[in-house]
CSV table of N, CA and C in Angstrom, one decimal:
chain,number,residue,atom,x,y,z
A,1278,UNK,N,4.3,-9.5,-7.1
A,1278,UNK,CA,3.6,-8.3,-7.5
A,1278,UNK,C,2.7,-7.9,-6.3
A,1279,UNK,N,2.2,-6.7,-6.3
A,1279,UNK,CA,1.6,-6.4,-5.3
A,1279,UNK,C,-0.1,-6.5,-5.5
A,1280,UNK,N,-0.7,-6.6,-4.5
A,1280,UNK,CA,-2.4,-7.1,-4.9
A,1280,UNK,C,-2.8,-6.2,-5.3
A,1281,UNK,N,-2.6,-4.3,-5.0
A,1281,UNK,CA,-2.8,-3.4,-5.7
A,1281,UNK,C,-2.7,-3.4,-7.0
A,1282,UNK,N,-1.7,-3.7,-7.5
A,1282,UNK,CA,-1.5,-4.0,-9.1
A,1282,UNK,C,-2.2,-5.2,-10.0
A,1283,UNK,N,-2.1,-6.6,-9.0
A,1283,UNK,CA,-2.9,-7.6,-9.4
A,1283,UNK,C,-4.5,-7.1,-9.3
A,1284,UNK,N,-4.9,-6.3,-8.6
A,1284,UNK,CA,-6.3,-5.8,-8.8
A,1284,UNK,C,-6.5,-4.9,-9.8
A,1285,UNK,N,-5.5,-4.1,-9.6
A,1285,UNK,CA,-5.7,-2.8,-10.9
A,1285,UNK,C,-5.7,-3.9,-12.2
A,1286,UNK,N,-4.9,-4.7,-12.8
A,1286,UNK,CA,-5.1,-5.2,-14.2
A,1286,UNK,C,-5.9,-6.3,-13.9
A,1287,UNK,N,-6.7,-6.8,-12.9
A,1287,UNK,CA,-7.5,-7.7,-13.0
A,1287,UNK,C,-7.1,-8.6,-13.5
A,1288,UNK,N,-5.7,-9.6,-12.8
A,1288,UNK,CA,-5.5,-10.6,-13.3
A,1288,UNK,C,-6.1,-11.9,-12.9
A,1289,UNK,N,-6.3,-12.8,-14.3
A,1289,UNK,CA,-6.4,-14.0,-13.9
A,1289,UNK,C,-5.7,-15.5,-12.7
A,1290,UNK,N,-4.1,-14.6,-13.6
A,1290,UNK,CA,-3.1,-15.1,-13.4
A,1290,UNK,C,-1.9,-14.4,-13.6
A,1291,UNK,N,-0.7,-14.5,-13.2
A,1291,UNK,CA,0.0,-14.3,-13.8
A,1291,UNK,C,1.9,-14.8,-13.3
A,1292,UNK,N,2.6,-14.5,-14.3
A,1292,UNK,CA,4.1,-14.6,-14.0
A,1292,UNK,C,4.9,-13.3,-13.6
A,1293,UNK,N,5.1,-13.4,-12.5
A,1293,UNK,CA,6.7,-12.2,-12.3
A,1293,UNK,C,7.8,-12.7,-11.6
A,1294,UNK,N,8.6,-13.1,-12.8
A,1294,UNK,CA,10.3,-13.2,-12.2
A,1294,UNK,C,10.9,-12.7,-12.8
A,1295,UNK,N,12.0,-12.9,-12.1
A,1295,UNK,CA,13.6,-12.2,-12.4
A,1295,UNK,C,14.6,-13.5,-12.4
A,1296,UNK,N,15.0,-13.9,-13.6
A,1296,UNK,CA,15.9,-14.8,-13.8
A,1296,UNK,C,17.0,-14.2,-14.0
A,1297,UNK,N,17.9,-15.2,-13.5
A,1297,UNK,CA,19.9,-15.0,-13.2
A,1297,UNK,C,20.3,-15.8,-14.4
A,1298,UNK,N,20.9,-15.2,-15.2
A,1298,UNK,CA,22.0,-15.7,-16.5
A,1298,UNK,C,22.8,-15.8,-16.3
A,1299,UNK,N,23.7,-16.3,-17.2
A,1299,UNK,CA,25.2,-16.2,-17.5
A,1299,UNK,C,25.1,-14.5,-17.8
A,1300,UNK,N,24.8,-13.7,-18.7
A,1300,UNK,CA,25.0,-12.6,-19.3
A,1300,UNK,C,24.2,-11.6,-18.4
A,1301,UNK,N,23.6,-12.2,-17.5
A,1301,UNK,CA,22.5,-11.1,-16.3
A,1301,UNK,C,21.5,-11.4,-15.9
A,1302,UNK,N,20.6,-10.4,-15.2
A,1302,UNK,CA,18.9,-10.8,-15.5
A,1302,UNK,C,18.2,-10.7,-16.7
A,1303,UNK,N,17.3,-11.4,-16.8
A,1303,UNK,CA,15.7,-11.1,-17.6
A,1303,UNK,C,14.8,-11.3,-16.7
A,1304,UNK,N,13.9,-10.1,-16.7
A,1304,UNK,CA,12.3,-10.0,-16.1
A,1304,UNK,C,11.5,-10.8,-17.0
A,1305,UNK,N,11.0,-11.5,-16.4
A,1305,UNK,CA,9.4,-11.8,-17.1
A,1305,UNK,C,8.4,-11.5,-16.4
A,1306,UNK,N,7.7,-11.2,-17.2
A,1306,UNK,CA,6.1,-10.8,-16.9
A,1306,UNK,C,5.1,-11.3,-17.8
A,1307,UNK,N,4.3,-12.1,-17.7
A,1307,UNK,CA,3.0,-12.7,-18.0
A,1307,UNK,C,1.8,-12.0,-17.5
A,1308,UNK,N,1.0,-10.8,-17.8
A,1308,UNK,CA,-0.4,-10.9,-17.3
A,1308,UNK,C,-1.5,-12.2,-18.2
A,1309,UNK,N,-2.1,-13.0,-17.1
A,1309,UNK,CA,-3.0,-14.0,-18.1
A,1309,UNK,C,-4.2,-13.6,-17.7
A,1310,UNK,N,-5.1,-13.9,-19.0
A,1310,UNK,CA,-7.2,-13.4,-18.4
A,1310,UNK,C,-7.1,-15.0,-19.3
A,1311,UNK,N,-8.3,-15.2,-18.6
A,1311,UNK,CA,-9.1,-16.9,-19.1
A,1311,UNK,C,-10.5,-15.9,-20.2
A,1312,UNK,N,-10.9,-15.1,-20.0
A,1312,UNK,CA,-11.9,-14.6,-21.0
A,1312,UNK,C,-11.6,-13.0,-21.7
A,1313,UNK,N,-12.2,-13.4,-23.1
A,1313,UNK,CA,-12.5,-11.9,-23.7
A,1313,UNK,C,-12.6,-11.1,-23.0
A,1314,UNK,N,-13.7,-11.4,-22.3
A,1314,UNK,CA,-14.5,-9.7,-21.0
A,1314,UNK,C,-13.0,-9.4,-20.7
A,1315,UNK,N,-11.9,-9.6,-20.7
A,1315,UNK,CA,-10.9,-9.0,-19.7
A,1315,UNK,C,-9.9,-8.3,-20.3
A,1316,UNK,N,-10.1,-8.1,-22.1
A,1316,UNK,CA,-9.4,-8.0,-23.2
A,1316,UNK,C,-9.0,-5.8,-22.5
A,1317,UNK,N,-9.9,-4.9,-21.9
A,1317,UNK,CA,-9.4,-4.2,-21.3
A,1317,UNK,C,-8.6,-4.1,-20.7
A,1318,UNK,N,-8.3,-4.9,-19.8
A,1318,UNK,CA,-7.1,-5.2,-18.6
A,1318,UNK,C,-5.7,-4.6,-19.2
A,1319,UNK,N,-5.2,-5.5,-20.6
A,1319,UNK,CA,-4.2,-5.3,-20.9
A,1319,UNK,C,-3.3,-4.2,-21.4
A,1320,UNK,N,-2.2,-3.5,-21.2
A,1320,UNK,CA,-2.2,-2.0,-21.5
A,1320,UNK,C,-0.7,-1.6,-21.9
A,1321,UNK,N,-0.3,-1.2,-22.5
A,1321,UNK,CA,1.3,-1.2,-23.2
A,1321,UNK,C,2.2,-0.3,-21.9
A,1322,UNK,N,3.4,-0.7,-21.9
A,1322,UNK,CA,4.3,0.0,-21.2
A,1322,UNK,C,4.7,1.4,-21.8
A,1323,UNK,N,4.4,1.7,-22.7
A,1323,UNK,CA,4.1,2.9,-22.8
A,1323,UNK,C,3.4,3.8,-21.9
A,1324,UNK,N,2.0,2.6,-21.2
A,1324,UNK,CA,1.5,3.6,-20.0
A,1324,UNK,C,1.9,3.3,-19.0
A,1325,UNK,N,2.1,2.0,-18.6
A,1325,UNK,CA,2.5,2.1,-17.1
A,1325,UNK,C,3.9,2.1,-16.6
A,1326,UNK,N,4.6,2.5,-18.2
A,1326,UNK,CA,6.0,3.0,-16.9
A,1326,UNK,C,6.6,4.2,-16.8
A,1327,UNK,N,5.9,5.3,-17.8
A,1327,UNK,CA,5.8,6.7,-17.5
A,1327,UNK,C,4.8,7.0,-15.8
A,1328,UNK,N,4.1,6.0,-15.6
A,1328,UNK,CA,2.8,6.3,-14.7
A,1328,UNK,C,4.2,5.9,-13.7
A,1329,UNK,N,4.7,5.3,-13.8
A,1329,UNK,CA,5.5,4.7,-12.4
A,1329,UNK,C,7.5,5.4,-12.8
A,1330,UNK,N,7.0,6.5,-13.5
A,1330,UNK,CA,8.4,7.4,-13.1
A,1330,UNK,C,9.4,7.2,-13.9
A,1331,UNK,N,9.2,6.0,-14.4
A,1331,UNK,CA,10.0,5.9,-16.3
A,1331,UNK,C,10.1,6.9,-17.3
A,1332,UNK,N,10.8,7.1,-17.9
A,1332,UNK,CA,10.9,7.9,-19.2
A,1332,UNK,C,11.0,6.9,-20.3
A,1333,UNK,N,10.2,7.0,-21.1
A,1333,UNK,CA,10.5,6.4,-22.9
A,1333,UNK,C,11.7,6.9,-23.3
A,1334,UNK,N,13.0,6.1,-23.5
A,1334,UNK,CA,14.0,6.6,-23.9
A,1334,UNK,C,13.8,6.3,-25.9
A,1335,UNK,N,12.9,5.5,-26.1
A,1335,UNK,CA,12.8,5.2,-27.3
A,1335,UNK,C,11.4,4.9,-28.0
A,1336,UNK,N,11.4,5.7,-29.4
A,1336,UNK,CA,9.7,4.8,-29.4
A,1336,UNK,C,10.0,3.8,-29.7
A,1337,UNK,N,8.7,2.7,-29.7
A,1337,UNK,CA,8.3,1.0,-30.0
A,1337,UNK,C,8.9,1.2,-31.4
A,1338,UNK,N,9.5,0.0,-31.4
A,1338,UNK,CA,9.9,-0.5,-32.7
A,1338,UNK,C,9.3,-1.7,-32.8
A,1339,UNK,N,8.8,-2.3,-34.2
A,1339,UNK,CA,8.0,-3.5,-34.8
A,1339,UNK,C,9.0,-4.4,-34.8
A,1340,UNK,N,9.0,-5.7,-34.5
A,1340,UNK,CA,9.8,-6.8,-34.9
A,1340,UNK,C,9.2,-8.1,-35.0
A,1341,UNK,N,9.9,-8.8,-35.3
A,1341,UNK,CA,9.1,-10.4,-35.3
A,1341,UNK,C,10.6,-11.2,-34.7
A,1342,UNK,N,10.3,-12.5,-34.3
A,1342,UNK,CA,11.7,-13.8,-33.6
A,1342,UNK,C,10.4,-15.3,-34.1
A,1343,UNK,N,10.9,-15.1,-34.5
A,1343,UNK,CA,10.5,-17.1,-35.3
A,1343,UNK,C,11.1,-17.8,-34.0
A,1344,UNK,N,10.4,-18.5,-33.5
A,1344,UNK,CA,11.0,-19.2,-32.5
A,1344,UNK,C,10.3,-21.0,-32.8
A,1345,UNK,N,11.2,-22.0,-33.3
A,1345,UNK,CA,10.4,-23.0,-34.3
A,1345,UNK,C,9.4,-22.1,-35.6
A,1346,UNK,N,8.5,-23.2,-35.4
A,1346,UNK,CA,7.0,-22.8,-36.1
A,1346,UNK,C,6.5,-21.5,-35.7
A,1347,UNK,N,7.0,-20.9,-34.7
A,1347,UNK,CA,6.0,-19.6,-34.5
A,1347,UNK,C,6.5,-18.4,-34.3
A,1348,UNK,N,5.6,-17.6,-35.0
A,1348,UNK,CA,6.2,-16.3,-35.1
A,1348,UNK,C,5.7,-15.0,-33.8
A,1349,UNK,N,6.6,-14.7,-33.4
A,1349,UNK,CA,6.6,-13.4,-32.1
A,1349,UNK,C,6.7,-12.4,-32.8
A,1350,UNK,N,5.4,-11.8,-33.3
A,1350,UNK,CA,5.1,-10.3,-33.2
A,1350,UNK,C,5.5,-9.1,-31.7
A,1351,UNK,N,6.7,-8.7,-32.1
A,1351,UNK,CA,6.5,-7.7,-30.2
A,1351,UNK,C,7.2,-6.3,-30.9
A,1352,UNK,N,7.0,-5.8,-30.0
A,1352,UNK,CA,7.9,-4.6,-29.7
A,1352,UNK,C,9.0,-3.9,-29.1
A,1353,UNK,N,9.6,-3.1,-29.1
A,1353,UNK,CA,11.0,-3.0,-28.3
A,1353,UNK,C,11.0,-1.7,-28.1
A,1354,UNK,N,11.0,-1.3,-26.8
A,1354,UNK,CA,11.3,0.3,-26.2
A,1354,UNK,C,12.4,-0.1,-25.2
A,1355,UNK,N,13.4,1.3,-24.8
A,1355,UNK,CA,14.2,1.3,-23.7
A,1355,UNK,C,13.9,2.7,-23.0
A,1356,UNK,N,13.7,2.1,-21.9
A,1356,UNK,CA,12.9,3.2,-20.7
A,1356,UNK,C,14.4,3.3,-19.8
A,1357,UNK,N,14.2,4.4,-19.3
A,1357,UNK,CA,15.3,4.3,-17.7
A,1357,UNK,C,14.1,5.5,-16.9
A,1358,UNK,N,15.1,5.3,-15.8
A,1358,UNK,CA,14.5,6.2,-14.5
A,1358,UNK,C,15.8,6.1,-13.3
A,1359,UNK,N,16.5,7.5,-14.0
A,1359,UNK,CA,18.0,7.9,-13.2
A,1359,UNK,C,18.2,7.5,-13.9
A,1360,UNK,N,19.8,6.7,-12.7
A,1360,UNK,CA,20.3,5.4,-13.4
A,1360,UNK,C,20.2,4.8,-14.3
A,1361,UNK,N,19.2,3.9,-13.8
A,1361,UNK,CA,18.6,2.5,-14.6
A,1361,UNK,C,18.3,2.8,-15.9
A,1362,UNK,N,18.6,1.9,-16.6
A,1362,UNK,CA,18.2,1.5,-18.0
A,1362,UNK,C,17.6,0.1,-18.1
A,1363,UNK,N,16.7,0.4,-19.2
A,1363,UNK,CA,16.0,-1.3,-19.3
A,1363,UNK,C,15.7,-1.6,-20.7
A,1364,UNK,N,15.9,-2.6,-21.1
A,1364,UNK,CA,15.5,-2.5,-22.9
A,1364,UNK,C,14.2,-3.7,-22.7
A,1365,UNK,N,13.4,-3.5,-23.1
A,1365,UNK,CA,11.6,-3.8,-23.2
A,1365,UNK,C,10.7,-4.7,-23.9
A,1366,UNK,N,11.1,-5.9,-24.6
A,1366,UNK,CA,10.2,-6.2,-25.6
A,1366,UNK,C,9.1,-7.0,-24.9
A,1367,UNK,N,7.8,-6.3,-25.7
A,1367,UNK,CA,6.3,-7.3,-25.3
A,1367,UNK,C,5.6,-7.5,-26.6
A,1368,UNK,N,4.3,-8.3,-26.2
A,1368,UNK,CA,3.4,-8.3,-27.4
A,1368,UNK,C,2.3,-9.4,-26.2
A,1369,UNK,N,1.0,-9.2,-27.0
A,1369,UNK,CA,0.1,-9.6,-26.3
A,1369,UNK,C,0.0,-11.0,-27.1
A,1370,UNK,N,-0.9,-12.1,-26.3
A,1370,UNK,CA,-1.0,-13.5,-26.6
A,1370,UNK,C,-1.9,-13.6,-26.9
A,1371,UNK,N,-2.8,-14.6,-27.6
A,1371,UNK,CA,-4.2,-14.6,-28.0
A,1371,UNK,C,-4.0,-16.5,-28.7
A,1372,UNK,N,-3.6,-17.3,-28.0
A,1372,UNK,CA,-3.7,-18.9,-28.1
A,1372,UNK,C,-1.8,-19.0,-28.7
A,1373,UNK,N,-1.8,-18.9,-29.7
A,1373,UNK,CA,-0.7,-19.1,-30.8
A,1373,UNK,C,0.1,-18.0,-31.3
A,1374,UNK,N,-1.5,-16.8,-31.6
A,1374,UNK,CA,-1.2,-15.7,-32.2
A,1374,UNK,C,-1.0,-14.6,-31.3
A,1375,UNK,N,0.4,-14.1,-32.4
A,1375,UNK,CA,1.1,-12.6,-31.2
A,1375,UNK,C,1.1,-11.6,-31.9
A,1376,UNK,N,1.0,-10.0,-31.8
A,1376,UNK,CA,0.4,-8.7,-31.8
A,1376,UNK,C,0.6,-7.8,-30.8
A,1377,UNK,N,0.6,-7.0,-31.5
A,1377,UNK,CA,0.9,-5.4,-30.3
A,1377,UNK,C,0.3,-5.0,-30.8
A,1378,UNK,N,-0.9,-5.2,-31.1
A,1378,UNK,CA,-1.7,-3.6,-31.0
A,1378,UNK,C,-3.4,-4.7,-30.3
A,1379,UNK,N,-4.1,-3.8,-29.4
A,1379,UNK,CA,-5.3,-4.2,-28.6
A,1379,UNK,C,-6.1,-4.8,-29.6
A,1380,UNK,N,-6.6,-3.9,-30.7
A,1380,UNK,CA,-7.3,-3.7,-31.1
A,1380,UNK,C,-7.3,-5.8,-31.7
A,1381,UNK,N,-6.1,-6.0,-32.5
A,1381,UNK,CA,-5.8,-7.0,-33.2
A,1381,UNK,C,-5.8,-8.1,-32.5
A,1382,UNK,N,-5.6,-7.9,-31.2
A,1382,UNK,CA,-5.8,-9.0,-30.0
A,1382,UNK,C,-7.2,-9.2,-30.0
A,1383,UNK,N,-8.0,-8.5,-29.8
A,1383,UNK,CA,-9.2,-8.2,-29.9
A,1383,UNK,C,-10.1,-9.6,-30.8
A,1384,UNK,N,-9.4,-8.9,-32.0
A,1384,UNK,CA,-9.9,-9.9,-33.3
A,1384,UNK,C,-9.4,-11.3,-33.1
A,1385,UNK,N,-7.6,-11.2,-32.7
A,1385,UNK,CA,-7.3,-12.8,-32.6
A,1385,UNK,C,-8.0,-13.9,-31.0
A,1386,UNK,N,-8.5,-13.3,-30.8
A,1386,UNK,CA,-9.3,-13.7,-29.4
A,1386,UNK,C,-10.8,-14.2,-30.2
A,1387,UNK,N,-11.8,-13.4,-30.5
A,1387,UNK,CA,-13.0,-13.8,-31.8
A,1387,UNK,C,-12.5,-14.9,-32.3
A,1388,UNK,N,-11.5,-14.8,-33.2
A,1388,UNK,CA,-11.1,-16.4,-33.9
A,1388,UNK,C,-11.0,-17.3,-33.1
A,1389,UNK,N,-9.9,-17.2,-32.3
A,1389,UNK,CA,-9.6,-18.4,-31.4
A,1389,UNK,C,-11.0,-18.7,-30.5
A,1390,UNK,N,-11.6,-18.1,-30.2
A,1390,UNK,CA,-13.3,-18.3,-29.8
A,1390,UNK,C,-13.8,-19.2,-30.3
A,1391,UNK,N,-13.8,-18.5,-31.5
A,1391,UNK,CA,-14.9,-19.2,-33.2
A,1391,UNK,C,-14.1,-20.6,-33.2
A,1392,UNK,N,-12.9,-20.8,-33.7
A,1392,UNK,CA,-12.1,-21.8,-33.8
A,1392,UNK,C,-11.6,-22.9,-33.0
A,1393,UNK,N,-11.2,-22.0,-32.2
A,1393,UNK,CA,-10.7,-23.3,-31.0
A,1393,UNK,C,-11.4,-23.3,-29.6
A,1394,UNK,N,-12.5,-22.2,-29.3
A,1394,UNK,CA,-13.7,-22.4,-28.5
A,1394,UNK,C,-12.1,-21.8,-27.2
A,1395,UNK,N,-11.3,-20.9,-27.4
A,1395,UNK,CA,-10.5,-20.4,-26.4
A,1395,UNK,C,-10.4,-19.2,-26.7
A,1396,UNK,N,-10.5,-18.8,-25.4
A,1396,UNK,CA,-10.1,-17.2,-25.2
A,1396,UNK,C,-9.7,-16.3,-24.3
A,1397,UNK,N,-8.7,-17.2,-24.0
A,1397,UNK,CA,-7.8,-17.1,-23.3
A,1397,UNK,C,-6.6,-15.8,-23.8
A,1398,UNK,N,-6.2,-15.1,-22.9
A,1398,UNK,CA,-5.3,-14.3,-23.9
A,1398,UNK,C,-4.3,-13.4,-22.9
A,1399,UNK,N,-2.9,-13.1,-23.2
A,1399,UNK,CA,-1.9,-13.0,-22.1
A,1399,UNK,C,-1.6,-11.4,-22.8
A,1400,UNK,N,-0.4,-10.7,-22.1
A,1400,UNK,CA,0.4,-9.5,-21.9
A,1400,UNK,C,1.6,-10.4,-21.5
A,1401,UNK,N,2.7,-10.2,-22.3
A,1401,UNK,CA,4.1,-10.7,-22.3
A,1401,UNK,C,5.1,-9.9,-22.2
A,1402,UNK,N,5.8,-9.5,-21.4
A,1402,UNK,CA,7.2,-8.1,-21.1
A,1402,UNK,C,8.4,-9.1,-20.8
A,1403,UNK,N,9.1,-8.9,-21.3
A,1403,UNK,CA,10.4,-9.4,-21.1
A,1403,UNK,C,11.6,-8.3,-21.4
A,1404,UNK,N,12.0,-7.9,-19.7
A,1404,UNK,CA,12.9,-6.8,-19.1
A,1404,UNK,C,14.2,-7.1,-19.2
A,1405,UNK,N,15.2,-6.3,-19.7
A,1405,UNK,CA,16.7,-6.6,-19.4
A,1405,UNK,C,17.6,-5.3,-18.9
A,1406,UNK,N,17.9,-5.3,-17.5
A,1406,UNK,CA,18.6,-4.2,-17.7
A,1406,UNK,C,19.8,-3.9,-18.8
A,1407,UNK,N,20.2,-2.4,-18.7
A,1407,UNK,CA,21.6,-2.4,-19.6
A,1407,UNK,C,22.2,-1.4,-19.0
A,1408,UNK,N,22.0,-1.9,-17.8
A,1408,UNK,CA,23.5,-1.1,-16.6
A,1408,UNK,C,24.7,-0.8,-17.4
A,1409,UNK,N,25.9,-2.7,-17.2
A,1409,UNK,CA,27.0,-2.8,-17.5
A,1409,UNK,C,26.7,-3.4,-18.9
A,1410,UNK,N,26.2,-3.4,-19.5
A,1410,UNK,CA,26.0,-3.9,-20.8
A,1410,UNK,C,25.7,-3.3,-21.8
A,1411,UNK,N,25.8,-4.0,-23.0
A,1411,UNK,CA,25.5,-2.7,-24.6
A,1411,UNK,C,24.8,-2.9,-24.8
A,1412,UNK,N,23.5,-2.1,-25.4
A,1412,UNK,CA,22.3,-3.0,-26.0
A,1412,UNK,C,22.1,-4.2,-26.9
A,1413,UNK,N,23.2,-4.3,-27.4
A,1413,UNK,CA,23.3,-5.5,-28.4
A,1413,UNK,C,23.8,-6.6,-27.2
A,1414,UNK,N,23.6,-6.5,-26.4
A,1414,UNK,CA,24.6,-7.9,-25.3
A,1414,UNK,C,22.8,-8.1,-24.4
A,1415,UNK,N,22.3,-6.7,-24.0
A,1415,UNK,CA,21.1,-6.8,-23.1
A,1415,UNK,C,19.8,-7.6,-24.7
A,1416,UNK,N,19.7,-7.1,-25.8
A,1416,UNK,CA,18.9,-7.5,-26.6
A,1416,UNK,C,19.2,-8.7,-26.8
A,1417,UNK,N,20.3,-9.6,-27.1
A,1417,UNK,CA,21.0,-11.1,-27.2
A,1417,UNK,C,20.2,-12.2,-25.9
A,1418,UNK,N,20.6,-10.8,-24.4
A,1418,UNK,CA,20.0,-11.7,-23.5
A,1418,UNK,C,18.6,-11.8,-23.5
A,1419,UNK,N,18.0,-10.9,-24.1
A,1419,UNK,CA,16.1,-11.1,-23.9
A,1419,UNK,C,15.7,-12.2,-25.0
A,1420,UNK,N,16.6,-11.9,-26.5
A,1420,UNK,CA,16.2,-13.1,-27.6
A,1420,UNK,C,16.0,-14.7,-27.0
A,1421,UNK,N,17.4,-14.6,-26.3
A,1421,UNK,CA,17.8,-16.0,-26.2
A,1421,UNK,C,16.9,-16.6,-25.1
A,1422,UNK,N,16.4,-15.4,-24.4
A,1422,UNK,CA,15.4,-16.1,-22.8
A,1422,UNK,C,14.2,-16.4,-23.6
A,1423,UNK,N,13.5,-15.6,-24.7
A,1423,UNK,CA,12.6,-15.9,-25.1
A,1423,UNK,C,12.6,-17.2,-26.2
A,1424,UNK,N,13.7,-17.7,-26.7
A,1424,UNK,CA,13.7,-18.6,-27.4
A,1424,UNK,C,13.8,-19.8,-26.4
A,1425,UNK,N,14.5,-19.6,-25.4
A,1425,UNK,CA,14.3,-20.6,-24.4
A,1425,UNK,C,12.8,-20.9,-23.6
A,1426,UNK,N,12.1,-19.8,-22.9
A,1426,UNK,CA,11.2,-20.1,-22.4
A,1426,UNK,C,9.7,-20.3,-23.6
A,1427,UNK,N,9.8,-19.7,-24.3
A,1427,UNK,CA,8.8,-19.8,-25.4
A,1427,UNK,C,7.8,-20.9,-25.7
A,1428,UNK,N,8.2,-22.3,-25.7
A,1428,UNK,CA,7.9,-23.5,-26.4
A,1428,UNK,C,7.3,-23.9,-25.2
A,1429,UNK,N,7.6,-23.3,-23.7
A,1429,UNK,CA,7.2,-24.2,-22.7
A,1429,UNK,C,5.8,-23.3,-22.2
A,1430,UNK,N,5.8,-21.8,-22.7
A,1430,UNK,CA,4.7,-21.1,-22.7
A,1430,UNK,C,3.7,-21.6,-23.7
A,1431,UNK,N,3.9,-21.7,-25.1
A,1431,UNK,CA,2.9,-22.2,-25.4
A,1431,UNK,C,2.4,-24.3,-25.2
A,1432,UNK,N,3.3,-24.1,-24.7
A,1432,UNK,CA,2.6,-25.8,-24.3
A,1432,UNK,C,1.8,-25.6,-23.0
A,1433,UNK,N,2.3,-24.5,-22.0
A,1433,UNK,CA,0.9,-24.3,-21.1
A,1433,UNK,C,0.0,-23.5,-21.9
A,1434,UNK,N,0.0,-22.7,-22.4
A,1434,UNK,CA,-1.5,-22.8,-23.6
A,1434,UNK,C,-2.0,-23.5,-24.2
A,1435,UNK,N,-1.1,-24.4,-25.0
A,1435,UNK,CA,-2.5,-26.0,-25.9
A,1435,UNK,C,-2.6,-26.7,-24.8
A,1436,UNK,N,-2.2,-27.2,-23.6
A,1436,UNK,CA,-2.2,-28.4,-22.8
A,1436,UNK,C,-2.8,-27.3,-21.0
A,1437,UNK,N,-2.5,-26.5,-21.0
A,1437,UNK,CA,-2.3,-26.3,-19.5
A,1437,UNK,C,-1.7,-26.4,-18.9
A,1438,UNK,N,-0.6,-27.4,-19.2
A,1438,UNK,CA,0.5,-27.9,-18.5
A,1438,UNK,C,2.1,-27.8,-19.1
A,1439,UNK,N,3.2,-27.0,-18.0
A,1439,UNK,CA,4.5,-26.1,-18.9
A,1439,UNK,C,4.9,-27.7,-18.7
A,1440,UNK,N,4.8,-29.0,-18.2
A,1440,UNK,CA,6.0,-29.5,-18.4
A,1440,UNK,C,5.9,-30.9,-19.3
């Protein structure tokens, strides 16, 4: 990512790759903040990929993916620009607890404060193009990345440590 951008969202930390599949890429994106104060930073792709020349090809749709014990609150848009097509899902992180909407990040950040003395809390995007693919083949590929990487994300949240 570029430091422009890492300064614009004032990251703590964060993840940007592009993983090679059997079925294609998946982008990930992690913005991480170590404190509340930074609960502004985080901001839906709804704004910043019309800002960077995307079109909303769809509004956010609500969903959930059980992955084990835990449930992934996210959302799903498909943006393009030209060409390109991309199908979208995010949700913000707040310890355990996942949400799309600020406001509710907000609140699950206060608990996890109150509770587990953490407050810590992420922005999660996970990209797939759908060039050569159907959305049912690019949606398969984003479930399955996120069922795969998931368990190793929240073990660097209780522990600090993905391995």
């Amino acid at each position: 990512m570029e430091g422009a951008a890492v300064k614009m969202l004032d990251l703590d930390d964060y993840v940007f790759v592009e993983y090679k599949g059997k079925t294609g890429n998946v982008n990930l994106y992690i913005g991480y903040y170590y404190t509340a104060g930074k609960a502004y930073a985080s901001h839906s792709p709804m704004v910043c990929y019309p800002a960077q020349g995307w079109k909303i090809d769809q509004k956010p749709l609500k969903h959930y993916l059980d992955v084990g014990q835990y449930r992934i609150n996210y959302e799903e848009i498909i943006t393009s620009n030209g060409p390109h097509k991309e199908l979208i899902l995010y949700w913000l992180q707040s310890h355990i607890l996942t949400n799309t909407q600020v406001y509710m990040n907000k609140i699950d950040m206060a608990y996890n404060k109150l509770t587990k003395n953490d407050e810590q809390h992420a922005f999660v995007r996970v990209a797939v193009p759908i060039g050569n693919s159907t959305y049912d083949e690019a949606k398969k590929a984003a479930v399955d990345f996120i069922k795969a990487f998931y368990p190793n994300f929240i073990r660097f949240i209780e522990t600090g440590n993905s391995s």
